[in-house]
């Protein structure tokens, strides 16, 4: 499976979580994917809605990405990093 498949699943997963906004720019995507030593690693940059607990919503994002990738591909993600880069008002 190509890395872009995992990236697409993770990006769609981010849109399902209510209290975050994926961070995107013209030069970079909100989700990065790497495969090292047969281990799938995902990194996601998000902004958390103001007033929401960043730790709680980050755990929700991690679980949602993990479950969707496992369900759609059968692969277990070894590492999902959620980078909270700011807040959304």
mmCIF file of C-alpha atoms in Angstrom:
data_model
loop_
_atom_site.group_PDB
_atom_site.id
_atom_site.type_symbol
_atom_site.label_atom_id
_atom_site.label_comp_id
_atom_site.label_asym_id
_atom_site.label_seq_id
_atom_site.Cartn_x
_atom_site.Cartn_y
_atom_site.Cartn_z
ATOM 1 C CA UNK A 1 0.000 0.000 0.000
ATOM 2 C CA UNK A 2 1.309 3.431 -0.946
ATOM 3 C CA UNK A 3 1.989 6.043 1.765
ATOM 4 C CA UNK A 4 -0.549 8.384 0.163
ATOM 5 C CA UNK A 5 -3.327 5.923 1.085
ATOM 6 C CA UNK A 6 -2.420 6.192 4.774
ATOM 7 C CA UNK A 7 -2.107 9.965 4.441
ATOM 8 C CA UNK A 8 -5.580 10.249 2.879
ATOM 9 C CA UNK A 9 -7.168 8.098 5.583
ATOM 10 C CA UNK A 10 -5.520 10.195 8.319
ATOM 11 C CA UNK A 11 -6.589 13.482 6.673
ATOM 12 C CA UNK A 12 -10.193 12.303 6.420
ATOM 13 C CA UNK A 13 -10.015 11.118 10.042
ATOM 14 C CA UNK A 14 -8.987 14.620 11.133
ATOM 15 C CA UNK A 15 -12.098 16.072 9.524
ATOM 16 C CA UNK A 16 -14.258 13.722 11.629
ATOM 17 C CA UNK A 17 -13.025 15.134 14.960
ATOM 18 C CA UNK A 18 -15.128 18.143 15.964
ATOM 19 C CA UNK A 19 -12.823 20.108 18.247
ATOM 20 C CA UNK A 20 -9.797 20.441 15.949
ATOM 21 C CA UNK A 21 -8.888 22.110 12.674
ATOM 22 C CA UNK A 22 -6.202 20.519 10.466
ATOM 23 C CA UNK A 23 -3.326 22.892 9.679
ATOM 24 C CA UNK A 24 -2.612 23.192 5.978
ATOM 25 C CA UNK A 25 -0.628 25.580 3.863
ATOM 26 C CA UNK A 26 0.333 25.866 0.233
ATOM 27 C CA UNK A 27 3.658 24.209 0.991
ATOM 28 C CA UNK A 28 2.816 21.501 3.521
ATOM 29 C CA UNK A 29 0.081 19.015 4.291
ATOM 30 C CA UNK A 30 -1.405 18.590 7.758
ATOM 31 C CA UNK A 31 -0.458 14.886 7.847
ATOM 32 C CA UNK A 32 2.953 13.306 7.394
ATOM 33 C CA UNK A 33 3.517 9.585 6.890
ATOM 34 C CA UNK A 34 6.709 7.566 7.168
ATOM 35 C CA UNK A 35 7.427 3.869 7.070
ATOM 36 C CA UNK A 36 10.647 2.822 8.781
ATOM 37 C CA UNK A 37 11.612 -0.785 9.510
ATOM 38 C CA UNK A 38 8.072 -1.891 8.540
ATOM 39 C CA UNK A 39 6.587 0.464 11.144
ATOM 40 C CA UNK A 40 3.961 3.000 10.103
ATOM 41 C CA UNK A 41 4.326 6.419 11.697
ATOM 42 C CA UNK A 42 1.821 9.256 11.338
ATOM 43 C CA UNK A 43 2.288 12.897 12.296
ATOM 44 C CA UNK A 44 -0.628 15.364 12.267
ATOM 45 C CA UNK A 45 -0.553 19.139 12.776
ATOM 46 C CA UNK A 46 -3.776 20.563 14.225
ATOM 47 C CA UNK A 47 -5.215 23.633 15.881
ATOM 48 C CA UNK A 48 -7.504 22.970 18.840
ATOM 49 C CA UNK A 49 -10.711 24.949 19.286
ATOM 50 C CA UNK A 50 -10.390 27.453 22.113
ATOM 51 C CA UNK A 51 -11.712 26.174 25.457
ATOM 52 C CA UNK A 52 -11.170 22.491 24.647
ATOM 53 C CA UNK A 53 -8.664 20.319 26.533
ATOM 54 C CA UNK A 54 -5.753 19.807 24.107
ATOM 55 C CA UNK A 55 -4.634 16.517 25.700
ATOM 56 C CA UNK A 56 -8.080 14.956 25.533
ATOM 57 C CA UNK A 57 -8.738 15.959 21.943
ATOM 58 C CA UNK A 58 -5.230 14.808 20.916
ATOM 59 C CA UNK A 59 -5.986 11.354 22.321
ATOM 60 C CA UNK A 60 -9.269 11.316 20.390
ATOM 61 C CA UNK A 61 -7.409 12.187 17.186
ATOM 62 C CA UNK A 62 -4.843 9.432 17.784
ATOM 63 C CA UNK A 63 -7.528 6.818 18.446
ATOM 64 C CA UNK A 64 -9.615 7.878 15.450
ATOM 65 C CA UNK A 65 -6.667 7.730 13.033
ATOM 66 C CA UNK A 66 -5.514 4.377 14.456
ATOM 67 C CA UNK A 67 -8.967 2.793 14.203
ATOM 68 C CA UNK A 68 -9.621 4.063 10.664
ATOM 69 C CA UNK A 69 -6.265 2.895 9.306
ATOM 70 C CA UNK A 70 -6.673 -0.500 10.981
ATOM 71 C CA UNK A 71 -10.241 -0.893 9.680
ATOM 72 C CA UNK A 72 -9.510 0.228 6.113
ATOM 73 C CA UNK A 73 -6.091 -1.374 5.571
ATOM 74 C CA UNK A 74 -5.486 -3.933 8.313
ATOM 75 C CA UNK A 75 -2.236 -2.152 9.266
ATOM 76 C CA UNK A 76 -1.469 -1.220 12.866
ATOM 77 C CA UNK A 77 0.110 2.188 13.257
ATOM 78 C CA UNK A 78 3.125 2.068 15.553
ATOM 79 C CA UNK A 79 3.266 5.804 16.282
ATOM 80 C CA UNK A 80 0.759 8.643 15.889
ATOM 81 C CA UNK A 81 2.032 12.077 16.863
ATOM 82 C CA UNK A 82 -0.442 14.941 17.178
ATOM 83 C CA UNK A 83 1.233 18.350 17.120
ATOM 84 C CA UNK A 84 -0.993 21.081 18.537
ATOM 85 C CA UNK A 85 0.347 24.172 16.787
ATOM 86 C CA UNK A 86 -2.221 26.668 18.034
ATOM 87 C CA UNK A 87 -5.814 27.381 18.902
ATOM 88 C CA UNK A 88 -8.831 28.193 16.767
ATOM 89 C CA UNK A 89 -11.275 30.803 18.017
#
